[in-house]
Amino acid sequence: MAAPHDGPWLDDAAGRLVRPYTVSDGRTRPTSQLDLLSQVMTTGATPLGYLGPEHSAALGLCGAPTSVAEIAAQLKLPAVVTKVILCDLLDSGALTMKAPDFYHNPTDRSLLEAVLDGLRRQL
């Protein structure tokens, strides 16, 4: 029996009914260089061609700048499959992408403390 919020793509007993790589037509290489921290956002342009349910769901998540990692988590798909889907949308002009800013040291103590404080506020 499928969970009501997951639609027909997930089944409580069997798991995902459609294999992740079926979603990307078996493609495993994105057409653009996307990092997990890359931010994507809708452009307002209508994508050309067929959109699968995952493409539509990804577009729905990109109203504000959203990281590739967050979209993969929300879609419950592997990161590489999510990158292929997002590249389809980038190539069609429906999304725009901003590369991550690597000027900050990801192990900087003040940055890690700010993340921890933010997480504590969410709980």
CSV table of N, CA and C in Angstrom, one decimal:
chain,number,residue,atom,x,y,z
A,1,MET,N,0.8,-1.2,0.0
A,1,MET,CA,0.0,0.0,0.0
A,1,MET,C,0.9,1.2,0.0
A,2,ALA,N,0.6,2.2,-0.9
A,2,ALA,CA,1.4,3.4,-1.0
A,2,ALA,C,1.0,4.4,0.1
A,3,ALA,N,2.0,5.0,0.6
A,3,ALA,CA,1.7,6.1,1.6
A,3,ALA,C,1.1,7.3,0.8
A,4,PRO,N,0.1,7.9,1.4
A,4,PRO,CA,-0.7,8.9,0.7
A,4,PRO,C,0.2,10.1,0.2
A,5,HIS,N,1.2,10.5,1.0
A,5,HIS,CA,2.0,11.6,0.5
A,5,HIS,C,3.0,11.3,-0.5
A,6,ASP,N,3.3,10.0,-0.7
A,6,ASP,CA,4.3,9.6,-1.7
A,6,ASP,C,3.8,9.3,-3.0
A,7,GLY,N,2.5,9.1,-3.2
A,7,GLY,CA,1.9,8.8,-4.4
A,7,GLY,C,2.2,7.3,-4.8
A,8,PRO,N,2.1,7.0,-6.1
A,8,PRO,CA,2.2,5.6,-6.5
A,8,PRO,C,3.7,5.2,-6.7
A,9,TRP,N,4.7,6.1,-6.4
A,9,TRP,CA,6.1,5.7,-6.7
A,9,TRP,C,6.7,4.9,-5.5
A,10,LEU,N,6.1,5.0,-4.3
A,10,LEU,CA,6.7,4.3,-3.2
A,10,LEU,C,5.6,3.3,-2.6
A,11,ASP,N,6.1,2.2,-2.1
A,11,ASP,CA,5.2,1.2,-1.5
A,11,ASP,C,5.8,0.9,-0.2
A,12,ASP,N,5.0,0.9,0.9
A,12,ASP,CA,5.5,0.6,2.3
A,12,ASP,C,6.2,-0.7,2.3
A,13,ALA,N,5.7,-1.8,1.7
A,13,ALA,CA,6.3,-3.1,1.8
A,13,ALA,C,7.5,-3.3,0.8
A,14,ALA,N,7.3,-2.8,-0.4
A,14,ALA,CA,8.3,-3.1,-1.5
A,14,ALA,C,9.3,-2.0,-1.6
A,15,GLY,N,9.0,-0.8,-1.1
A,15,GLY,CA,9.9,0.3,-1.3
A,15,GLY,C,9.6,1.1,-2.6
A,16,ARG,N,10.6,1.6,-3.3
A,16,ARG,CA,10.4,2.4,-4.5
A,16,ARG,C,10.0,1.4,-5.6
A,17,LEU,N,8.9,1.7,-6.3
A,17,LEU,CA,8.4,0.9,-7.3
A,17,LEU,C,9.0,1.1,-8.7
A,18,VAL,N,9.6,2.3,-8.8
A,18,VAL,CA,10.4,2.7,-10.1
A,18,VAL,C,11.8,2.8,-9.7
A,19,ARG,N,12.7,2.1,-10.3
A,19,ARG,CA,14.1,2.2,-10.0
A,19,ARG,C,14.6,3.6,-10.3
A,20,PRO,N,15.5,4.1,-9.4
A,20,PRO,CA,16.0,5.5,-9.6
A,20,PRO,C,16.5,5.8,-11.0
A,21,TYR,N,17.3,4.9,-11.6
A,21,TYR,CA,17.9,5.2,-12.9
A,21,TYR,C,16.9,5.1,-14.0
A,22,THR,N,15.7,4.6,-13.8
A,22,THR,CA,14.6,4.6,-14.8
A,22,THR,C,14.2,6.1,-14.9
A,23,VAL,N,14.2,6.8,-13.8
A,23,VAL,CA,13.8,8.2,-13.8
A,23,VAL,C,14.6,9.0,-14.7
A,24,SER,N,15.9,8.7,-14.8
A,24,SER,CA,16.9,9.5,-15.6
A,24,SER,C,17.1,8.8,-16.9
A,25,ASP,N,16.2,7.8,-17.3
A,25,ASP,CA,16.4,7.1,-18.6
A,25,ASP,C,17.8,6.4,-18.6
A,26,GLY,N,18.2,5.9,-17.5
A,26,GLY,CA,19.5,5.2,-17.4
A,26,GLY,C,20.7,6.1,-17.5
A,27,ARG,N,20.6,7.4,-17.6
A,27,ARG,CA,21.7,8.3,-17.7
A,27,ARG,C,22.3,8.5,-16.3
A,28,THR,N,23.6,8.4,-16.3
A,28,THR,CA,24.3,8.6,-15.0
A,28,THR,C,25.3,9.7,-15.0
A,29,ARG,N,25.4,10.5,-16.0
A,29,ARG,CA,26.3,11.6,-16.1
A,29,ARG,C,25.5,12.9,-16.4
A,30,PRO,N,25.5,13.9,-15.5
A,30,PRO,CA,24.9,15.1,-15.7
A,30,PRO,C,25.6,15.9,-16.8
A,31,THR,N,24.8,16.8,-17.5
A,31,THR,CA,25.4,17.5,-18.6
A,31,THR,C,26.2,18.8,-18.1
A,32,SER,N,25.9,19.2,-16.9
A,32,SER,CA,26.6,20.3,-16.3
A,32,SER,C,27.3,19.9,-15.0
A,33,GLN,N,28.3,20.7,-14.6
A,33,GLN,CA,29.0,20.4,-13.4
A,33,GLN,C,28.2,20.9,-12.2
A,34,LEU,N,27.5,20.0,-11.5
A,34,LEU,CA,26.7,20.4,-10.3
A,34,LEU,C,27.4,19.8,-9.1
A,35,ASP,N,27.6,20.6,-8.1
A,35,ASP,CA,28.1,20.2,-6.8
A,35,ASP,C,26.9,20.0,-5.9
A,36,LEU,N,27.0,19.2,-4.8
A,36,LEU,CA,25.9,19.1,-3.9
A,36,LEU,C,25.5,20.4,-3.3
A,37,LEU,N,26.4,21.3,-3.2
A,37,LEU,CA,26.1,22.6,-2.6
A,37,LEU,C,25.6,23.7,-3.6
A,38,SER,N,25.6,23.3,-4.9
A,38,SER,CA,25.2,24.2,-5.9
A,38,SER,C,23.7,24.6,-5.7
A,39,GLN,N,23.4,25.9,-5.9
A,39,GLN,CA,22.0,26.4,-5.7
A,39,GLN,C,21.3,26.5,-7.0
A,40,VAL,N,20.1,25.9,-7.1
A,40,VAL,CA,19.3,26.0,-8.3
A,40,VAL,C,18.0,26.8,-8.0
A,41,MET,N,17.5,27.5,-9.0
A,41,MET,CA,16.2,28.2,-8.8
A,41,MET,C,15.5,28.3,-10.2
A,42,THR,N,14.2,28.3,-10.1
A,42,THR,CA,13.4,28.4,-11.3
A,42,THR,C,13.6,29.8,-12.0
A,43,THR,N,13.5,29.8,-13.3
A,43,THR,CA,13.7,31.0,-14.1
A,43,THR,C,12.3,31.6,-14.5
A,44,GLY,N,11.3,30.7,-14.4
A,44,GLY,CA,9.9,31.1,-14.8
A,44,GLY,C,9.7,30.7,-16.3
A,45,ALA,N,10.7,30.2,-17.0
A,45,ALA,CA,10.5,29.7,-18.3
A,45,ALA,C,9.9,28.3,-18.3
A,46,THR,N,9.1,28.1,-19.3
A,46,THR,CA,8.4,26.8,-19.4
A,46,THR,C,9.4,25.8,-20.0
A,47,PRO,N,9.7,24.7,-19.4
A,47,PRO,CA,10.6,23.7,-20.0
A,47,PRO,C,10.0,23.1,-21.3
A,48,LEU,N,10.9,22.9,-22.2
A,48,LEU,CA,10.5,22.3,-23.5
A,48,LEU,C,10.5,20.7,-23.3
A,49,GLY,N,9.6,20.1,-24.0
A,49,GLY,CA,9.6,18.6,-24.0
A,49,GLY,C,8.9,18.0,-22.8
A,50,TYR,N,8.9,16.7,-22.7
A,50,TYR,CA,8.2,16.0,-21.7
A,50,TYR,C,8.9,16.1,-20.3
A,51,LEU,N,8.1,16.3,-19.3
A,51,LEU,CA,8.7,16.3,-17.9
A,51,LEU,C,8.0,15.2,-17.2
A,52,GLY,N,8.9,14.4,-16.6
A,52,GLY,CA,8.4,13.3,-15.7
A,52,GLY,C,8.0,13.9,-14.4
A,53,PRO,N,7.3,13.1,-13.5
A,53,PRO,CA,6.9,13.5,-12.2
A,53,PRO,C,8.0,14.0,-11.4
A,54,GLU,N,9.2,13.5,-11.5
A,54,GLU,CA,10.4,13.9,-10.7
A,54,GLU,C,10.8,15.3,-11.2
A,55,HIS,N,10.8,15.5,-12.5
A,55,HIS,CA,11.1,16.8,-13.0
A,55,HIS,C,10.2,17.9,-12.4
A,56,SER,N,8.9,17.6,-12.5
A,56,SER,CA,7.9,18.6,-12.0
A,56,SER,C,8.1,18.8,-10.5
A,57,ALA,N,8.4,17.7,-9.7
A,57,ALA,CA,8.6,17.8,-8.3
A,57,ALA,C,9.8,18.7,-8.0
A,58,ALA,N,10.9,18.5,-8.8
A,58,ALA,CA,12.1,19.2,-8.6
A,58,ALA,C,11.9,20.7,-8.9
A,59,LEU,N,11.1,21.0,-9.9
A,59,LEU,CA,10.8,22.4,-10.2
A,59,LEU,C,10.0,23.0,-9.1
A,60,GLY,N,9.1,22.3,-8.5
A,60,GLY,CA,8.3,22.8,-7.4
A,60,GLY,C,9.1,23.1,-6.1
A,61,LEU,N,10.3,22.5,-6.0
A,61,LEU,CA,11.2,22.7,-4.9
A,61,LEU,C,12.1,23.9,-5.1
A,62,CYS,N,12.2,24.4,-6.3
A,62,CYS,CA,13.2,25.4,-6.6
A,62,CYS,C,12.6,26.8,-6.8
A,63,GLY,N,11.5,27.1,-6.1
A,63,GLY,CA,11.0,28.5,-6.1
A,63,GLY,C,12.0,29.5,-5.5
A,64,ALA,N,12.7,29.1,-4.6
A,64,ALA,CA,13.8,29.9,-3.9
A,64,ALA,C,15.1,29.1,-4.2
A,65,PRO,N,16.3,29.7,-4.1
A,65,PRO,CA,17.5,29.0,-4.2
A,65,PRO,C,17.6,27.8,-3.3
A,66,THR,N,17.8,26.6,-3.9
A,66,THR,CA,17.8,25.4,-3.1
A,66,THR,C,19.0,24.6,-3.5
A,67,SER,N,19.7,23.9,-2.6
A,67,SER,CA,20.9,23.1,-2.9
A,67,SER,C,20.5,21.8,-3.6
A,68,VAL,N,21.4,21.3,-4.4
A,68,VAL,CA,21.2,20.0,-5.0
A,68,VAL,C,21.0,18.9,-4.0
A,69,ALA,N,21.7,19.0,-2.9
A,69,ALA,CA,21.6,18.0,-1.8
A,69,ALA,C,20.2,18.0,-1.2
A,70,GLU,N,19.6,19.2,-1.0
A,70,GLU,CA,18.3,19.3,-0.4
A,70,GLU,C,17.2,18.7,-1.4
A,71,ILE,N,17.4,19.0,-2.7
A,71,ILE,CA,16.4,18.5,-3.6
A,71,ILE,C,16.5,17.0,-3.7
A,72,ALA,N,17.7,16.4,-3.7
A,72,ALA,CA,17.9,14.9,-3.7
A,72,ALA,C,17.2,14.3,-2.5
A,73,ALA,N,17.4,15.0,-1.3
A,73,ALA,CA,16.7,14.4,-0.1
A,73,ALA,C,15.2,14.5,-0.2
A,74,GLN,N,14.7,15.6,-0.7
A,74,GLN,CA,13.2,15.8,-0.8
A,74,GLN,C,12.6,14.8,-1.8
A,75,LEU,N,13.4,14.6,-2.9
A,75,LEU,CA,12.9,13.6,-4.0
A,75,LEU,C,13.1,12.2,-3.6
A,76,LYS,N,13.9,12.0,-2.6
A,76,LYS,CA,14.3,10.6,-2.2
A,76,LYS,C,15.0,9.8,-3.3
A,77,LEU,N,15.9,10.5,-4.0
A,77,LEU,CA,16.6,9.9,-5.1
A,77,LEU,C,18.1,10.1,-4.8
A,78,PRO,N,18.9,9.2,-5.4
A,78,PRO,CA,20.4,9.4,-5.3
A,78,PRO,C,20.8,10.7,-5.9
A,79,ALA,N,21.9,11.3,-5.4
A,79,ALA,CA,22.4,12.6,-5.8
A,79,ALA,C,22.6,12.6,-7.3
A,80,VAL,N,23.2,11.5,-7.9
A,80,VAL,CA,23.6,11.6,-9.3
A,80,VAL,C,22.3,11.6,-10.2
A,81,VAL,N,21.3,10.9,-9.8
A,81,VAL,CA,20.0,10.9,-10.5
A,81,VAL,C,19.4,12.3,-10.4
A,82,THR,N,19.4,12.9,-9.2
A,82,THR,CA,18.9,14.2,-9.1
A,82,THR,C,19.7,15.2,-9.9
A,83,LYS,N,21.0,15.1,-10.0
A,83,LYS,CA,21.8,16.0,-10.9
A,83,LYS,C,21.4,15.8,-12.3
A,84,VAL,N,21.1,14.6,-12.8
A,84,VAL,CA,20.7,14.4,-14.2
A,84,VAL,C,19.4,15.1,-14.4
A,85,ILE,N,18.4,15.0,-13.5
A,85,ILE,CA,17.1,15.6,-13.6
A,85,ILE,C,17.3,17.1,-13.6
A,86,LEU,N,18.1,17.7,-12.7
A,86,LEU,CA,18.3,19.1,-12.6
A,86,LEU,C,19.0,19.6,-13.9
A,87,CYS,N,19.9,18.8,-14.4
A,87,CYS,CA,20.6,19.3,-15.7
A,87,CYS,C,19.6,19.3,-16.9
A,88,ASP,N,18.6,18.4,-16.9
A,88,ASP,CA,17.6,18.4,-17.9
A,88,ASP,C,16.8,19.7,-17.8
A,89,LEU,N,16.5,20.2,-16.6
A,89,LEU,CA,15.8,21.4,-16.4
A,89,LEU,C,16.7,22.6,-16.7
A,90,LEU,N,18.0,22.5,-16.3
A,90,LEU,CA,18.9,23.6,-16.7
A,90,LEU,C,19.0,23.8,-18.2
A,91,ASP,N,19.2,22.6,-18.9
A,91,ASP,CA,19.3,22.6,-20.3
A,91,ASP,C,18.1,23.2,-21.0
A,92,SER,N,16.9,23.0,-20.4
A,92,SER,CA,15.7,23.5,-21.0
A,92,SER,C,15.4,25.0,-20.7
A,93,GLY,N,16.2,25.5,-19.8
A,93,GLY,CA,16.1,26.9,-19.4
A,93,GLY,C,15.1,27.2,-18.3
A,94,ALA,N,14.6,26.1,-17.7
A,94,ALA,CA,13.6,26.2,-16.6
A,94,ALA,C,14.3,26.5,-15.3
A,95,LEU,N,15.6,26.2,-15.1
A,95,LEU,CA,16.3,26.5,-13.9
A,95,LEU,C,17.6,27.3,-14.2
A,96,THR,N,18.1,28.0,-13.2
A,96,THR,CA,19.4,28.6,-13.3
A,96,THR,C,20.2,28.1,-12.1
A,97,MET,N,21.5,28.1,-12.2
A,97,MET,CA,22.3,27.5,-11.2
A,97,MET,C,23.4,28.5,-10.8
A,98,LYS,N,23.7,28.4,-9.5
A,98,LYS,CA,24.8,29.2,-8.9
A,98,LYS,C,25.8,28.2,-8.2
A,99,ALA,N,27.0,28.3,-8.6
A,99,ALA,CA,28.0,27.4,-8.0
A,99,ALA,C,28.2,27.7,-6.6
A,100,PRO,N,28.6,26.8,-5.8
A,100,PRO,CA,28.9,27.1,-4.3
A,100,PRO,C,30.0,28.0,-4.2
A,101,ASP,N,30.0,28.8,-3.1
A,101,ASP,CA,31.0,29.8,-2.8
A,101,ASP,C,32.0,29.0,-1.9
A,102,PHE,N,33.2,28.7,-2.4
A,102,PHE,CA,34.2,28.0,-1.7
A,102,PHE,C,35.2,28.9,-1.0
A,103,TYR,N,34.9,30.2,-0.9
A,103,TYR,CA,35.8,31.1,-0.2
A,103,TYR,C,35.8,30.8,1.3
A,104,HIS,N,34.7,30.2,1.8
A,104,HIS,CA,34.6,30.0,3.2
A,104,HIS,C,35.2,28.6,3.5
A,105,ASN,N,35.9,28.5,4.6
A,105,ASN,CA,36.5,27.2,5.0
A,105,ASN,C,35.4,26.4,5.7
A,106,PRO,N,35.0,25.2,5.1
A,106,PRO,CA,33.9,24.5,5.7
A,106,PRO,C,34.2,23.9,7.0
A,107,THR,N,35.4,23.9,7.5
A,107,THR,CA,35.8,23.5,8.8
A,107,THR,C,36.0,24.6,9.8
A,108,ASP,N,35.7,25.8,9.4
A,108,ASP,CA,35.9,27.0,10.2
A,108,ASP,C,35.0,26.9,11.4
A,109,ARG,N,35.6,27.0,12.6
A,109,ARG,CA,34.9,26.8,13.9
A,109,ARG,C,33.6,27.7,14.0
A,110,SER,N,33.8,29.0,13.6
A,110,SER,CA,32.6,29.9,13.7
A,110,SER,C,31.5,29.5,12.8
A,111,LEU,N,31.8,29.0,11.6
A,111,LEU,CA,30.8,28.5,10.7
A,111,LEU,C,30.1,27.3,11.3
A,112,LEU,N,30.9,26.4,11.8
A,112,LEU,CA,30.3,25.1,12.4
A,112,LEU,C,29.4,25.5,13.6
A,113,GLU,N,29.8,26.4,14.4
A,113,GLU,CA,29.0,26.9,15.6
A,113,GLU,C,27.7,27.5,15.1
A,114,ALA,N,27.8,28.3,14.1
A,114,ALA,CA,26.6,28.9,13.5
A,114,ALA,C,25.6,27.9,13.0
A,115,VAL,N,26.1,26.9,12.3
A,115,VAL,CA,25.2,25.8,11.9
A,115,VAL,C,24.6,25.0,13.0
A,116,LEU,N,25.4,24.8,14.1
A,116,LEU,CA,24.9,24.1,15.2
A,116,LEU,C,23.8,24.9,15.9
A,117,ASP,N,24.0,26.2,16.1
A,117,ASP,CA,23.0,27.1,16.7
A,117,ASP,C,21.7,27.1,15.9
A,118,GLY,N,21.9,27.1,14.5
A,118,GLY,CA,20.7,27.1,13.7
A,118,GLY,C,19.9,25.8,13.8
A,119,LEU,N,20.6,24.7,13.9
A,119,LEU,CA,20.0,23.4,14.1
A,119,LEU,C,19.3,23.3,15.5
A,120,ARG,N,19.9,23.8,16.5
A,120,ARG,CA,19.3,23.8,17.8
A,120,ARG,C,18.0,24.6,17.8
A,121,ARG,N,18.0,25.7,17.1
A,121,ARG,CA,16.8,26.6,17.0
A,121,ARG,C,15.6,25.8,16.3
A,122,GLN,N,16.0,25.0,15.4
A,122,GLN,CA,15.0,24.2,14.6
A,122,GLN,C,14.4,23.1,15.5
A,123,LEU,N,15.1,22.6,16.4
A,123,LEU,CA,14.6,21.5,17.3
A,123,LEU,C,13.8,22.1,18.4
